[in-house]
Coordinates of C-alpha atoms and ligand atoms in Angstrom, one line a residue:
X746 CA -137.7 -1.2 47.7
X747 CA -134.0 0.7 47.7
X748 CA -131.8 -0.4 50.7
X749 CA -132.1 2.1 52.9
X750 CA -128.7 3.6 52.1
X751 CA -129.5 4.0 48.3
X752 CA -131.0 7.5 49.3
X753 CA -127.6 9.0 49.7
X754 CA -126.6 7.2 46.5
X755 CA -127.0 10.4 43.8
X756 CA -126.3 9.0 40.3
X757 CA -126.4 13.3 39.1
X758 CA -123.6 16.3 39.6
X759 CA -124.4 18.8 41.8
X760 CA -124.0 22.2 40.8
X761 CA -124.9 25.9 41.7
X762 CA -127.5 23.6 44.7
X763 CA -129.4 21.5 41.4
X764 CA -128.8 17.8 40.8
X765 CA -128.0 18.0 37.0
X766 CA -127.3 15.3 34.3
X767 CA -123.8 15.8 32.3
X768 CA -124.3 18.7 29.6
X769 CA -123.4 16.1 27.0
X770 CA -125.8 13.1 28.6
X771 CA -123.1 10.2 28.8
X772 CA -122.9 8.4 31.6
X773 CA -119.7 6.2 33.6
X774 CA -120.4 3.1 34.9
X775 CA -119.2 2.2 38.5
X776 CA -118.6 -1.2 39.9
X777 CA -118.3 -3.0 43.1
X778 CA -114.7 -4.5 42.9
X779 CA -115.5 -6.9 45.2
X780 CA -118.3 -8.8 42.5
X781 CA -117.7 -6.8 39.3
X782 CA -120.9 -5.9 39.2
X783 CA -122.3 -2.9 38.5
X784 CA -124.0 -0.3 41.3
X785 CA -125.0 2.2 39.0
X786 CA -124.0 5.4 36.4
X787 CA -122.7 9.0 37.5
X788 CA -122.6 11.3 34.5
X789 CA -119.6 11.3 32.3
X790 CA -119.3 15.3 32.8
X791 CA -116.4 17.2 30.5
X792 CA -115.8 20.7 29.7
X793 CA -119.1 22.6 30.0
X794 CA -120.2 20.7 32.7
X795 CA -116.8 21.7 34.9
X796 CA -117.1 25.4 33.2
X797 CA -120.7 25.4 34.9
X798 CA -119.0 24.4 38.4
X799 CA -116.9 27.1 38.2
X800 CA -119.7 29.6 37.5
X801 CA -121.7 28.4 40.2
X802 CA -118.4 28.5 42.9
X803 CA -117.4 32.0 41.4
X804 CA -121.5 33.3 42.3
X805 CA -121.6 32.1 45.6
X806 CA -117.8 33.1 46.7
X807 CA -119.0 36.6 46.4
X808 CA -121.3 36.1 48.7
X809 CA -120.1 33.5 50.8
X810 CA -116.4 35.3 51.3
X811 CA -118.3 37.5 53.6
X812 CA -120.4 35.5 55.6
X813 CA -120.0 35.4 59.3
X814 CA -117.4 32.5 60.6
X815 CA -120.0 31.3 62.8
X816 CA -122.8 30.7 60.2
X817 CA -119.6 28.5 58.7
X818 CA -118.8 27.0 62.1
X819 CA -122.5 25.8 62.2
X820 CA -122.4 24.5 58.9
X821 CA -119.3 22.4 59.8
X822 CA -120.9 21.2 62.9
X823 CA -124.3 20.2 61.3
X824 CA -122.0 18.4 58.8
X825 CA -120.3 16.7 61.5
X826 CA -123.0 15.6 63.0
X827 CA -124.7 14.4 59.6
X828 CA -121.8 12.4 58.4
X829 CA -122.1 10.8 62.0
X830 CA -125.9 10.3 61.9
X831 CA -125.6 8.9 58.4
X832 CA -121.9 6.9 59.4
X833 CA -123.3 3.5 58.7
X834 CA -125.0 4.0 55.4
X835 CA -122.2 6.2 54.1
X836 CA -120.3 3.2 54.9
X837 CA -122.2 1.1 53.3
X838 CA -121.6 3.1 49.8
X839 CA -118.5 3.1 50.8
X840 CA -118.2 -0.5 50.6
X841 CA -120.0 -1.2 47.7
X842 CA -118.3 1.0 45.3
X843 CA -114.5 1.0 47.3
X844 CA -114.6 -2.6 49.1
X845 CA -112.9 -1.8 52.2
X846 CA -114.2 -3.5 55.4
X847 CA -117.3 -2.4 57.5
X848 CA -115.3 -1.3 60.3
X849 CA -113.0 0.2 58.1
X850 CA -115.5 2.6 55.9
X851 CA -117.0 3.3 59.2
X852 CA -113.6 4.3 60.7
X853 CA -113.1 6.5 57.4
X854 CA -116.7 8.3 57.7
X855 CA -116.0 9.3 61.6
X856 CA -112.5 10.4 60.1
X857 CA -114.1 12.4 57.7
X858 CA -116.5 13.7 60.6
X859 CA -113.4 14.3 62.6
X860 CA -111.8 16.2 60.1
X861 CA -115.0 18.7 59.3
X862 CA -115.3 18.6 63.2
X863 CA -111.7 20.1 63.5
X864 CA -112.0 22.9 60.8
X865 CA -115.0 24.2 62.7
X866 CA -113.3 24.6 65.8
X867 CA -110.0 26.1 63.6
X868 CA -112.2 28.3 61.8
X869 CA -112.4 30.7 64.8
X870 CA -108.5 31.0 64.8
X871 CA -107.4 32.1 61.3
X872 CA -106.2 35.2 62.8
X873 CA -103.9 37.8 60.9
X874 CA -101.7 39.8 63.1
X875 CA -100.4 43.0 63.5
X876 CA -96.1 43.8 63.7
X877 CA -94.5 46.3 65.1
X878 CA -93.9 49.3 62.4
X879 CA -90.3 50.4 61.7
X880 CA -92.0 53.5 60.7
X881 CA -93.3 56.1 63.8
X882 CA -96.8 57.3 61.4
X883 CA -97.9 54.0 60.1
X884 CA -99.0 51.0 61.2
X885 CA -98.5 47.6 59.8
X886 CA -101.1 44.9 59.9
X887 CA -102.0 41.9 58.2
X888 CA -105.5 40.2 57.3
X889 CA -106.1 36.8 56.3
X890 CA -108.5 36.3 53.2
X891 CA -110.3 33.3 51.7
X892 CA -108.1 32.5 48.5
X893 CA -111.4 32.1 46.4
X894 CA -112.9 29.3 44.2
X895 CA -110.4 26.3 45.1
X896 CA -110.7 22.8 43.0
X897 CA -110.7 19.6 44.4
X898 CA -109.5 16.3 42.9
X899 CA -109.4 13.5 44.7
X900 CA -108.7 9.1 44.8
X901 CA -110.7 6.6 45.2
X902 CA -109.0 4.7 48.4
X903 CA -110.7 7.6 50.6
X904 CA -113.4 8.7 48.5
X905 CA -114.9 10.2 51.9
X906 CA -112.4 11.2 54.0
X907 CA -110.1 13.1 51.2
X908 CA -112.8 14.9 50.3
X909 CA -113.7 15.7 54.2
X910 CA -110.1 17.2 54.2
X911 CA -110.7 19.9 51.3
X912 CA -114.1 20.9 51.8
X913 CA -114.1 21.0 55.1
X914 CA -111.3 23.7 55.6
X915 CA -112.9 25.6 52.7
X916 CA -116.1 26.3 54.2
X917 CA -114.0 27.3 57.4
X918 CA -112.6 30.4 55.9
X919 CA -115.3 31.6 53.3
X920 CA -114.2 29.3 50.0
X921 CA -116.0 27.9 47.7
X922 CA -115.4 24.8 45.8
X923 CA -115.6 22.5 43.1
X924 CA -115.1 19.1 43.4
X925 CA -113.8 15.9 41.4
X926 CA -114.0 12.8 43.1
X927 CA -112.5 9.6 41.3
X928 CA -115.0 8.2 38.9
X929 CA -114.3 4.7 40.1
X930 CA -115.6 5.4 43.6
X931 CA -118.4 9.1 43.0
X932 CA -120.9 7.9 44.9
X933 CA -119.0 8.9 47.8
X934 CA -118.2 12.1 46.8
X935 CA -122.0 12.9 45.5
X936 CA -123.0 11.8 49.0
X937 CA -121.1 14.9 50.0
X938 CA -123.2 17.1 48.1
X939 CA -126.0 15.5 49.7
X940 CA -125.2 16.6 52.9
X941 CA -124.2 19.8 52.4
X942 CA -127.9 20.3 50.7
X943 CA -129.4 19.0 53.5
X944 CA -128.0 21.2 56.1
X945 CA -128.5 24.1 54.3
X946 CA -124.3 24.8 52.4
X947 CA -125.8 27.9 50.7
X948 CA -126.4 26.5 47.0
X949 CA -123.0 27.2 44.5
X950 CA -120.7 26.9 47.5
X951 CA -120.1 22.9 47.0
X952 CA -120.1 21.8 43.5
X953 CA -119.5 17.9 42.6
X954 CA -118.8 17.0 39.4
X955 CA -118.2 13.3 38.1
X956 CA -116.8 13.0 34.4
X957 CA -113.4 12.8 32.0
X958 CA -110.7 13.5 35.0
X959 CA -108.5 15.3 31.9
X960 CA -111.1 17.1 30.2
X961 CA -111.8 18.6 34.0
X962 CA -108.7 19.1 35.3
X963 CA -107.8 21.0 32.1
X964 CA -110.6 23.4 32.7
X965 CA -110.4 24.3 36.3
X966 CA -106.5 24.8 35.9
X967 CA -106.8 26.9 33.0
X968 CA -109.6 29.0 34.8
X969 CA -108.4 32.1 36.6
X970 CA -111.8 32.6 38.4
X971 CA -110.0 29.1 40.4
X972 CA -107.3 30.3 42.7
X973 CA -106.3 27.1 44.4
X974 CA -106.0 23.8 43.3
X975 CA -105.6 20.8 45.8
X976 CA -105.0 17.0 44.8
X977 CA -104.3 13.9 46.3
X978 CA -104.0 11.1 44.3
X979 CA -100.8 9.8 41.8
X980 CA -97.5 11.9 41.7
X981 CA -97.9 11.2 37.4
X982 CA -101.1 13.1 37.6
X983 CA -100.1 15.5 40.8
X984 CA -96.8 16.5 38.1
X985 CA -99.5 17.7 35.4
X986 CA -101.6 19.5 37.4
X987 CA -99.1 21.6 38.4
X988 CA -97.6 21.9 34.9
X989 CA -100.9 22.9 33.8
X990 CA -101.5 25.1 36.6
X991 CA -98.4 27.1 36.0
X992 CA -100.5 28.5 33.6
X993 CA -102.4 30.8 36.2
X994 CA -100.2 30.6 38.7
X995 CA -102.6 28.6 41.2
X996 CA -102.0 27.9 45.0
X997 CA -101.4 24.3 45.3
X998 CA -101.8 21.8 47.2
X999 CA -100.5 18.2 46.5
X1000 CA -100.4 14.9 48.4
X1001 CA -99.2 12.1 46.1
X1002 CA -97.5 9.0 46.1
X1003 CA -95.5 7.4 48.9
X1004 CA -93.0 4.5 49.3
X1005 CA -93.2 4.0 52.9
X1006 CA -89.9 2.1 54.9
X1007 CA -91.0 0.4 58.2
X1008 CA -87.7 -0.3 60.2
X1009 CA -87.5 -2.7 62.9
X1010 CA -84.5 -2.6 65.3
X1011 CA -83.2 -5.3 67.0
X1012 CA -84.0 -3.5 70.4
X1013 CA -87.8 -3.2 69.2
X1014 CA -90.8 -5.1 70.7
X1015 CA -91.3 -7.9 67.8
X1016 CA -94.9 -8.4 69.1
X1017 CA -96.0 -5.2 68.8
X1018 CA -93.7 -4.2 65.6
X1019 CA -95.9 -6.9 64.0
X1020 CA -99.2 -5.0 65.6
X1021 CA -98.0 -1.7 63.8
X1022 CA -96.5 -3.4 60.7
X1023 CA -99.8 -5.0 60.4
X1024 CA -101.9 -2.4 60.8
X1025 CA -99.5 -0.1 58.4
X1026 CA -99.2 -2.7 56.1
X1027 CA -102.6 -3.7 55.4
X1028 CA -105.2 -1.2 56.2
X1029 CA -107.6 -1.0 53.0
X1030 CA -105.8 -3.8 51.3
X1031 CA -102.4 -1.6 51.5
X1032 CA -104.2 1.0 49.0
X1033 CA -103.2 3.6 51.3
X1034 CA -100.4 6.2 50.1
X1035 CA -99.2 5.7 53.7
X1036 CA -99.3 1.9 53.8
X1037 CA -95.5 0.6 54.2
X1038 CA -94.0 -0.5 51.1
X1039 CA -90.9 -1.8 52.5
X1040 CA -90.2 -3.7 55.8
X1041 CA -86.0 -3.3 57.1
X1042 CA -85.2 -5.5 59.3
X1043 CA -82.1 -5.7 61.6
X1044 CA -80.3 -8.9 61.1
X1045 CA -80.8 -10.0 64.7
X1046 CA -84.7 -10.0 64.8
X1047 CA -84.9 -10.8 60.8
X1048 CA -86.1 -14.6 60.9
X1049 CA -88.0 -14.3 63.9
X1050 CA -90.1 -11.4 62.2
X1051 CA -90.8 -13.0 59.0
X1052 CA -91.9 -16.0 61.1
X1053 CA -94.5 -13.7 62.7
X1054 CA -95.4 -11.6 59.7
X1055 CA -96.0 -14.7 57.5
X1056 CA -98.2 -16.2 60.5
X1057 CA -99.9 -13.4 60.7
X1058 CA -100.6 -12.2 57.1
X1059 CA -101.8 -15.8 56.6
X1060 CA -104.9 -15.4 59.3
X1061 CA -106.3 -12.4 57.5
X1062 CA -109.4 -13.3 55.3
X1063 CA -110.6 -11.8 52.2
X1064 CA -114.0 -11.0 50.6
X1065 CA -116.9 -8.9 49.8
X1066 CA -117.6 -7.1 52.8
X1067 CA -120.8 -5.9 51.7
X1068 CA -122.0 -9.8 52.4
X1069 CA -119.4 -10.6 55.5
X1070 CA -116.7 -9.3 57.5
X1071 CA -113.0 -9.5 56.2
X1072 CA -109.8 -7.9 57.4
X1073 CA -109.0 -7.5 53.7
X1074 CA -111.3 -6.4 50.5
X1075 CA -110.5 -6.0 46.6
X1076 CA -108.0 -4.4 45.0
X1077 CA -110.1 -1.3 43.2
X1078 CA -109.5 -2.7 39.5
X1079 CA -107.9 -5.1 37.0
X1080 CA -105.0 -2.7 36.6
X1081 CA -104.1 -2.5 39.6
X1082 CA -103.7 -6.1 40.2
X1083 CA -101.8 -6.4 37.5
X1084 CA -99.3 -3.9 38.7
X1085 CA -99.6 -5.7 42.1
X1086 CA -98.6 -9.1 40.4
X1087 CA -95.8 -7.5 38.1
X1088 CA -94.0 -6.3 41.3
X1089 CA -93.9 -9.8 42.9
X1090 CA -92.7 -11.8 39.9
X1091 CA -90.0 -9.0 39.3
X1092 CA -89.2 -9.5 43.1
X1093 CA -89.5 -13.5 42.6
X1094 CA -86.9 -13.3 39.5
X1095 CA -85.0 -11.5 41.5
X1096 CA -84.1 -13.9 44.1
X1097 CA -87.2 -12.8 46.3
X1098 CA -88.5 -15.3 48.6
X1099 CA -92.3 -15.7 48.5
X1100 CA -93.3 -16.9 52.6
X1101 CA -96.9 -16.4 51.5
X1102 CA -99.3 -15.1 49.1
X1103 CA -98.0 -14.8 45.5
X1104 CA -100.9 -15.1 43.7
X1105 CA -104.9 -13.9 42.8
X1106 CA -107.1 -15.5 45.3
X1107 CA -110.1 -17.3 43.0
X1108 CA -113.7 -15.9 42.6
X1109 CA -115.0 -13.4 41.0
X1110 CA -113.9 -10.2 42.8
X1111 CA -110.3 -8.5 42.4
X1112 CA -108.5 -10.0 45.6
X1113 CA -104.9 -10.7 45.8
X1114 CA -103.4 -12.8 48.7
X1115 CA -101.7 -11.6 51.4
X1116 CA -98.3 -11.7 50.8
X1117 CA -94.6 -11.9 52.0
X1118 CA -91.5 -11.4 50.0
X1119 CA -88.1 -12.3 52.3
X1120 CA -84.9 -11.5 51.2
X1121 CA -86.0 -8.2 49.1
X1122 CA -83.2 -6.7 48.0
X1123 CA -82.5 -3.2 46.6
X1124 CA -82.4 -3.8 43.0
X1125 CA -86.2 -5.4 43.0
X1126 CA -89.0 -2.6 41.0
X1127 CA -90.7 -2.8 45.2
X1128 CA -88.2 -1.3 46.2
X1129 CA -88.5 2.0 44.4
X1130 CA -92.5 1.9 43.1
X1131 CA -95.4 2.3 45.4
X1132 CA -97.2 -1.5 45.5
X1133 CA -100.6 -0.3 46.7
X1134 CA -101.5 -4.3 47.2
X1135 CA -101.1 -6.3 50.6
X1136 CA -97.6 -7.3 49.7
X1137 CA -94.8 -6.8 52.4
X1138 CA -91.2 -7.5 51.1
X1139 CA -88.5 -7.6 53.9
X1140 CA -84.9 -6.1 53.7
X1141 CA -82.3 -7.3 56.0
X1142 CA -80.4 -4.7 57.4
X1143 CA -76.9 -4.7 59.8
X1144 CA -76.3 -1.4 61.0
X1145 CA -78.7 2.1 61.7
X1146 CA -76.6 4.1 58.8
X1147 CA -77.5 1.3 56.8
X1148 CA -81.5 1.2 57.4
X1149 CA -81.6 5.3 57.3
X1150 CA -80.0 4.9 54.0
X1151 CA -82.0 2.4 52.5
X1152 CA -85.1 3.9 54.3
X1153 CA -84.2 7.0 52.3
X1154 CA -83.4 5.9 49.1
X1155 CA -86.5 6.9 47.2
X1156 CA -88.1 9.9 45.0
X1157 CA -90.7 10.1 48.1
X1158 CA -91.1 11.2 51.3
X1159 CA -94.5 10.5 52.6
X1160 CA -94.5 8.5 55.6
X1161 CA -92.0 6.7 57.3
X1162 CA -92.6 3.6 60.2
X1163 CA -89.7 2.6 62.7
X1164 CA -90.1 0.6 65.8
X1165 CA -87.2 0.6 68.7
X1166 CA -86.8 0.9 72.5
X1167 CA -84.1 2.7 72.5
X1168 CA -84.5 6.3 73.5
X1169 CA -81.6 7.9 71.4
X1170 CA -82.2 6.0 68.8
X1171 CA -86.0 7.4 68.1
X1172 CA -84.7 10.6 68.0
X1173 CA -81.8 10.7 65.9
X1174 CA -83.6 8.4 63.1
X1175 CA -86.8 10.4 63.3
X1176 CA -84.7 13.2 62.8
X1177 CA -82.3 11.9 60.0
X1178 CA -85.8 10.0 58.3
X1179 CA -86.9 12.3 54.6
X1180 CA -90.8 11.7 55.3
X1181 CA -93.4 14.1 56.3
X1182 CA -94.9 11.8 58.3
X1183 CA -92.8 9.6 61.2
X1184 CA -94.8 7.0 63.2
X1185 CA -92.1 5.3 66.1
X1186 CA -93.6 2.4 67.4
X1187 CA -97.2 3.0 65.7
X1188 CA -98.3 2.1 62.7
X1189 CA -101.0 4.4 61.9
X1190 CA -100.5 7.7 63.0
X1191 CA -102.7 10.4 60.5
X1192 CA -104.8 12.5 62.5
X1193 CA -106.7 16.0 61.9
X1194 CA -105.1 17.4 64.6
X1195 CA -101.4 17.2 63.1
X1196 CA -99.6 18.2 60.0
X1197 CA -100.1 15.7 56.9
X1198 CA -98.2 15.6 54.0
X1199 CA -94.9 14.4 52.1
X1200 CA -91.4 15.4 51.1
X1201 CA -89.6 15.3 47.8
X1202 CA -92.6 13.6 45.1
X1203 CA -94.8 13.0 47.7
X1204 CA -96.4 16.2 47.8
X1205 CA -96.5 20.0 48.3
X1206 CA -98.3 21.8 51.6
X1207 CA -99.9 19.9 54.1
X1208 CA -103.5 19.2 55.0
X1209 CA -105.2 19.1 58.5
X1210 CA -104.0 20.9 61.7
X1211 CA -103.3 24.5 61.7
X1212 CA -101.1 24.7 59.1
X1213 CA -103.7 23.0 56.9
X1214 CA -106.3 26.0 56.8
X1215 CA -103.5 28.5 55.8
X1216 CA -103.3 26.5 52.3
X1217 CA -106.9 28.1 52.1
X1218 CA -106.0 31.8 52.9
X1219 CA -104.1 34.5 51.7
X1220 CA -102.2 36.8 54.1
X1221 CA -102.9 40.6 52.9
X1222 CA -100.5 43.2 54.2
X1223 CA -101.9 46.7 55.1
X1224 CA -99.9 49.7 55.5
X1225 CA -102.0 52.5 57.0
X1226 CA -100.1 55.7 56.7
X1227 CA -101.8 59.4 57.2
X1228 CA -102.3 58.8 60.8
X1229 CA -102.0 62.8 61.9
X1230 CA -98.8 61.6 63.7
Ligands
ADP2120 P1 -104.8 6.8 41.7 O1 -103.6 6.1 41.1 O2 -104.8 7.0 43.1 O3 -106.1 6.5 41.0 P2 -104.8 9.1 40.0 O4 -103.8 10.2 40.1 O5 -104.9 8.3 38.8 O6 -104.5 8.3 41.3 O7 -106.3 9.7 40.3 C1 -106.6 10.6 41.3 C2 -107.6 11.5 40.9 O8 -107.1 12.2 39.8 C3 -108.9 10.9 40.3 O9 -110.0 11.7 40.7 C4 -108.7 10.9 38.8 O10 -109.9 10.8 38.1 C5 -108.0 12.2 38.7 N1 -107.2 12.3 37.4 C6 -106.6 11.3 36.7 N2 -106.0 11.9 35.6 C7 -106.2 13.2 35.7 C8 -105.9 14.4 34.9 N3 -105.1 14.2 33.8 N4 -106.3 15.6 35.3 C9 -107.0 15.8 36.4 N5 -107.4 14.7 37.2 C10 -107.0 13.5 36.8

């Protein structure tokens, strides 16, 4: 008999409310990373099949565009509370085709719940306005519209929650969408569809499609019926979505690729810098665009914190935890070890002192170690290129000019980590910090109630909080004139 969470597991698209096969019947295999072995097919969709999508979104956003807000408030909150009721089987999936730990997945499934949860109660407040008119017989006010079909792209380190984040504010103000998720982790993003059929998303309004990534994203940019595009994943990809998108001027939304500093002062708590370097560093085997890349440390604290980080990276255990519970799991694919192992023997060549870690940890799975690099220096590739990979390399610094400097020395501007007690101190580096994002004295900070999203390569718009449903609407201005004044 199929585990119980196999029943969310949909091995079709979803398109216009019918589970469909790819037009061209191919088929992608998926794999756990953790055992390389395979969890099933998705269909290996392309042109017609993302042409379809759009047919489907374009049907239903004629419709939809005009329902009430709260027939979409009650579909956000039934979806809340099926991701909830469903949490630990969606986690399972989760697992088994991403290979983050238990409490992990089950921390990204409430997320995504939180997220849907938050756009239901936002939905009420996309409010237009009305100004003051320079003009005694007119009046000026403004409305705020759904933007129409919007596409979807997302990675596969939050298959659930990235997702959550786009579809979520979409339904809010009357959008319809189509989706991609990452055909190394679908099932998650199928699982979407799922529940949106099962509380009742009027059919056409969600669409997910699995497939060739290029041949897709080719076709919903070049589609003018699709008037907003929002991706998270690469900042290579991001860069020809947009190029492509120029093409019909799409709205766009883009949260890429990070390189985030953690900066430790001498006047910080070391105990608890480790807590939130820790937590930073290593959530979801640091595959998180937010994870810190780069430790600074002052010169003062600098032994003493490797000490601790090294003690502490060596206590975390690795492994498929589908079978046991881990603090780390897989990297998602051979590739991305690779890159992982690259950085380190660049930094190892380059005078880079390897605590701990170094190396793929044996068995079967993807697993690197846990790893720390002292003595990093500026010149080394970690420096300058995301590592996605639990590796923490550790710059001395001596002064604050010095660590803002270093800190900002990058093409991105995600998010940025600094630890301190000193009160003067938190505000003039958060201030003089290039990130989107500034955590002092935590180490995971992303939250649907505030702004996310990057400077510089790291990203266009933001997603979440207020601001994050206005990427979903267009502001119309009305001028009514002929008043009999
Ligand atoms: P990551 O490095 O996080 O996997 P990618 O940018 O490669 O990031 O992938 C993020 C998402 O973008 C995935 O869904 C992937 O399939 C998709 N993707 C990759 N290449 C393209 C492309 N040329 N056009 C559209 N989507 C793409």
């Amino acid at each position: 008999m199929a585990a119980d969470f196999e029943r969310l597991k949909h091995q079709k698209n979803f398109i216009g409310g019918q589970w469909v096969d790819a037009v061209g019947g191919g088929t992608i295999e998926v794999v756990n990373p953790a055992t390389l072995h395979s969890i099933g097919h998705v269909p290996d969709g392309g042109n017609q099949d993302a042409k379809n999508a759009v047919d489907a979104a374009a049907d239903a956003f004629d419709s939809f565009r005009h329902s009430g807000v709260t027939h979409r408030v009650n579909l956000l909150r039934d979806l809340h509370a099926a991701l909830m009721d469903n949490q630990a089987d969606l986690a399972r999936l989760l697992v088994e085709e991403q290979g983050k730990p238990m409490a992990e997945a089950k921390g990204e499934i409430a997320n995504s719940a939180a997220y849907t949860l938050w756009f239901a109660e936002e939905a009420r407040r996309a409010y237009g306005e009305t100004i003051p008119s320079p003009w005694p017989d007119r009046r000026i006010s403004v409305i705020t519209q759904p933007v129409g079909v919007i596409a979807a792209i997302t990675p596969w380190n939050f298959p659930s929650a990235m997702l959550a984040r786009k579809i979520a504010p979409a339904i809010a103000v009357g959008c319809t969408a189509v989706c991609k998720p990452s055909e190394l982790t679908p099932f998650s993003g199928l699982a979407w569809a799922a529940l949106c059929e099962d509380v009742g998303v009027p059919a056409g309004v969600v669409n997910v499609v699995t497939g060739d990534s290029s041949a897709i994203g080719k076709v919903w940019s070049a589609d003018e019926r699709v008037r907003k595009m929002t991706f998270t994943g690469s900042t290579r990809v991001g860069k020809i979505l947009l190029q492509q998108g120029a093409e019909t001027v799409k709205k766009m939304s883009m949260e890429l690729g990070g390189n985030a500093p953690f900066l430790v002062f001498d006047d910080a708590d070391i105990d608890k810098a480790i807590e939130a370097g820790m937590a930073a560093k290593y959530r979801n085997a640091g595959q998180t665009c937010v994870c810190t890349n780069r430790f600074y440390v002052q010169s003062g604290i600098y032994d003493a914190f490797v000490d601790k980080l090294v003690a502490a990276s060596e206590a975390l255990t690795a492994g498929n935890n589908l079978e046991g519970t881990h603090d780390q799991g897989p990297l998602i694919n051979e590739g991305a070890l690779e890159k992982v192992s690259d950085l380190v023997q660049d930094a190892r060549k380059k005078g880079g002192d390897i605590k701990t870690g170094g190396a793929r940890m044996d068995g079967d799975g993807i697993f690197y170690q846990p790893t720390v690099v002292a003595n990093a220096t500026q010149d080394m590739r970690i420096a300058r290129e995301e590592v996605f990979g639990p590796v923490a390399p550790v710059f001395k610094f001596e002064t604050e000019a010095e660590a803002i400097s270093m800190a900002n020395d990058t093409d991105f501007g995600l998010a940025a980590y600094f630890c301190t007690s000193d009160l003067g101190r938190s505000v003039r580096v958060a201030e003089a910090l290039d990130y989107g994002l500034v955590g002092i004295n935590e180490g995971v900070i992303a939250t649907p109630e505030a702004p996310f999203g990057g400077f510089k390569q790291s990203g266009l718009g933001r997603e979440g909080s207020r601001h994050g449903l206005d990427e979903y609407l267009e502001r119309k201005y009305i001028c009514t004139g002929g008043l009999g004044l």
